[in-house]
């Protein structure tokens, strides 16, 4: 097990370098970022040259990349164009987005898996049909439609919540945005769980457990659900990374100042330091989430062993 | 049916649960003179320093926080003395500035002549990377501390001299009669010693001498400004303070306004213009601002720099149905342009309605005739470049092209040429890589006709993106700048504008309005000529 983890961690290194290099190159081909800093006016050439020097933009790209990576390993992610340290931006943005992601993942787990179990055990019944249709609708509607509709109904028309989230972004204000962010994945989790439960409920070990006279509850939770969760855990695990990075739309609608917002600003202003820094961290989150998923397999199904 | 009832119950439960958790939150306390106004804001692009702020989001903060020698009247745009007792000159080149007594910064430090001279030297110095450094380029000695190449050879400009606490002199490197009127620009604000002694601390919590002081500043999300009780100016704050809240999207800000969660939105999104009357009634403001949009041409491209091309440009101008586009696409938040300045200047300031004459009137038949006489569109096709990332430029560029195509009876005569990002668009312009007309916008720095003409059309000027050059225009501008009489200067500038018209150096499209909406909690809201709300006049309750 330990050797497996180490091997996986070592594999992350080339992935990490490859991903950051790609992002670095992509941001760089977008053109000269300094030219955009002066608005509709032309930058004074002397000041522009001075700024380029300060941000290291006058050097060739490979050299910029090396310097950048060198700094990253000392914990220095550079400075955004508005003079703030990128690490400072991260320390305000990541906690907010992590909270939002937690809310979203909780919704996925609690609602998604419960609905999946309920429908999986009642295949073909009206409940099953209704939930299947609902999930289909949710998957079909883009997130910004759900987001804007909920904001308008719950926030503006009924006045139940505030339509936007305050800068501190406490958990209670993140409920509706979290639900919106989770919605599509939630529908997938429901469907995945349902199929998996439906399949496994005919398995021999379930029949044996029932025949032994175990209580129904124990059969479902201990035997049926545990074995059915593997595909669901895979999905939720990879979804954590996707949710953090993909929160741009939701964060924009509800005015949440998280990772999505900072990335959007960074791209718009072509601030290489901001974009590369945030994406680097997101890549790490994604890699770690994948590792944890793989390790969870062994917990859920002891037959899976990593030597 | 049973399923439906269940769903209803579930929805009800969710709503109740949310209601229980969503209470509390920051209602702003009190009305009257202590009431706090919450207003939408965008994250400023640059650190908040007077000489480093060149966009409207940072600019509005400086307008609350700082007061300079002059201030532009929020209604008329006229430059009025603020900290300046008087600014004297006999030759339009040497100026003596005398300060009023008794002004201090909010940390108690006195505002002296040195506060100005130090701030200006800091702003002009190349070392400090200030994006507005060129504002000081008229002062003698600017070249030494802001050379085109290499490092500065000094720390101060030779044209600035402190005489005593209340007086300093300025020597310009050319005659510039209306120069004192430029001093209301935020870059010319004085700075306290704290700025130089502990720069990082100042930038995280700026100290100024304006009607408000910074209470707290959380970068990227909220800036709380509070009324400064000891402010000595006449434009004291009539509310307790302003909370500027950063919004990721102006649509979201508008939603918050309609939900009663925000008091003031100073940028009504285009998509909401249809609803704004129904939502806000007369709490919607739509007034002219000092912004004009034009189509500029690349004169470095030989095909556009021929004597006949002027006819083609006039023809293109006549093929654009400005009235229709401003009404349908912009919902009347733009006004068709008939000169190259802005209505906010007023008649006395140099705005002259109809100066463009026939050339700005829509007339498809004449347009076709002019373009044919001029030898047709260079290259056979007009490609209007714009940046596609912000500002919904695609809509109007497509409409302009449509209008031109209809006039010429050729649906391939004009196409839009989107560029991915604003930065890329700007870098193509500065590297003179444009092959056809491109969108150009000009927001005035100060309400002077000089600012609408010289930076844009003078040979080699800083924002002359098309590299247009005309000796007669340059001569007239020089003459206007040398005039000591303001009315005479304005008349000379208008004569210069006539040259721009005759050559159709750039096609004027429309003047842009500022638009704002506010809640019924506040009153006395207006926008100044820079389309920034006049915050200190807002009343709560």
PDB file of C-alpha atoms in Angstrom, chain B residues 294-307 309-310 312-313 316 377-379 381-386 425 428-440 456-457 463-469 503-507:
ATOM      1  CA  UNK B 294     -15.088  56.565 -33.246  1.00  0.00           C
ATOM      2  CA  UNK B 295     -13.708  54.443 -36.026  1.00  0.00           C
ATOM      3  CA  UNK B 296      -9.990  55.057 -36.447  1.00  0.00           C
ATOM      4  CA  UNK B 297      -7.961  54.284 -39.549  1.00  0.00           C
ATOM      5  CA  UNK B 298      -4.409  52.980 -39.990  1.00  0.00           C
ATOM      6  CA  UNK B 299      -2.611  55.827 -41.761  1.00  0.00           C
ATOM      7  CA  UNK B 300       0.600  53.800 -41.692  1.00  0.00           C
ATOM      8  CA  UNK B 301      -1.074  51.688 -44.370  1.00  0.00           C
ATOM      9  CA  UNK B 302      -0.398  53.450 -47.679  1.00  0.00           C
ATOM     10  CA  UNK B 303      -3.835  52.560 -49.062  1.00  0.00           C
ATOM     11  CA  UNK B 304      -5.555  54.682 -46.389  1.00  0.00           C
ATOM     12  CA  UNK B 305      -3.118  57.572 -46.670  1.00  0.00           C
ATOM     13  CA  UNK B 306      -3.985  58.820 -50.150  1.00  0.00           C
ATOM     14  CA  UNK B 307      -5.664  62.140 -50.918  1.00  0.00           C
ATOM     15  CA  UNK B 309      -9.099  58.117 -49.241  1.00  0.00           C
ATOM     16  CA  UNK B 310     -10.642  61.081 -47.414  1.00  0.00           C
ATOM     17  CA  UNK B 312     -13.866  57.060 -49.043  1.00  0.00           C
ATOM     18  CA  UNK B 313     -13.854  57.736 -45.301  1.00  0.00           C
ATOM     19  CA  UNK B 316     -18.266  55.266 -45.077  1.00  0.00           C
ATOM     20  CA  UNK B 377     -12.653  50.690 -50.378  1.00  0.00           C
ATOM     21  CA  UNK B 378      -8.921  49.881 -50.199  1.00  0.00           C
ATOM     22  CA  UNK B 379      -8.476  46.157 -50.608  1.00  0.00           C
ATOM     23  CA  UNK B 381     -13.352  44.952 -48.224  1.00  0.00           C
ATOM     24  CA  UNK B 382     -13.689  46.906 -45.004  1.00  0.00           C
ATOM     25  CA  UNK B 383     -12.762  44.905 -41.919  1.00  0.00           C
ATOM     26  CA  UNK B 384     -13.597  46.640 -38.650  1.00  0.00           C
ATOM     27  CA  UNK B 385     -11.443  45.312 -35.795  1.00  0.00           C
ATOM     28  CA  UNK B 386     -12.690  45.176 -32.211  1.00  0.00           C
ATOM     29  CA  UNK B 425      -6.342  44.165 -29.502  1.00  0.00           C
ATOM     30  CA  UNK B 428      -1.954  45.001 -32.324  1.00  0.00           C
ATOM     31  CA  UNK B 429      -2.822  48.697 -32.329  1.00  0.00           C
ATOM     32  CA  UNK B 430       0.353  49.826 -30.593  1.00  0.00           C
ATOM     33  CA  UNK B 431       2.459  47.730 -32.933  1.00  0.00           C
ATOM     34  CA  UNK B 432       0.706  49.368 -35.924  1.00  0.00           C
ATOM     35  CA  UNK B 433      -0.590  46.064 -37.237  1.00  0.00           C
ATOM     36  CA  UNK B 434      -4.088  47.161 -38.186  1.00  0.00           C
ATOM     37  CA  UNK B 435      -4.989  46.725 -41.835  1.00  0.00           C
ATOM     38  CA  UNK B 436      -8.357  48.453 -41.744  1.00  0.00           C
ATOM     39  CA  UNK B 437     -10.515  50.607 -39.485  1.00  0.00           C
ATOM     40  CA  UNK B 438     -10.735  49.701 -35.812  1.00  0.00           C
ATOM     41  CA  UNK B 439     -12.968  50.726 -32.934  1.00  0.00           C
ATOM     42  CA  UNK B 440     -11.613  53.567 -30.875  1.00  0.00           C
ATOM     43  CA  UNK B 456      -5.803  61.739 -30.565  1.00  0.00           C
ATOM     44  CA  UNK B 457      -4.871  63.599 -33.731  1.00  0.00           C
ATOM     45  CA  UNK B 463      -3.183  58.158 -28.260  1.00  0.00           C
ATOM     46  CA  UNK B 464      -2.918  58.878 -31.963  1.00  0.00           C
ATOM     47  CA  UNK B 465      -3.396  55.177 -32.669  1.00  0.00           C
ATOM     48  CA  UNK B 466      -3.918  55.608 -36.407  1.00  0.00           C
ATOM     49  CA  UNK B 467      -0.744  57.721 -36.732  1.00  0.00           C
ATOM     50  CA  UNK B 468      -2.651  60.475 -38.517  1.00  0.00           C
ATOM     51  CA  UNK B 469      -0.561  63.506 -39.261  1.00  0.00           C
ATOM     52  CA  UNK B 503      -9.932  64.926 -43.802  1.00  0.00           C
ATOM     53  CA  UNK B 504     -12.328  62.667 -41.846  1.00  0.00           C
ATOM     54  CA  UNK B 505      -9.345  61.617 -39.744  1.00  0.00           C
ATOM     55  CA  UNK B 506     -11.619  59.369 -37.718  1.00  0.00           C
ATOM     56  CA  UNK B 507     -15.329  58.698 -38.149  1.00  0.00           C
TER      57      UNK B 507
END
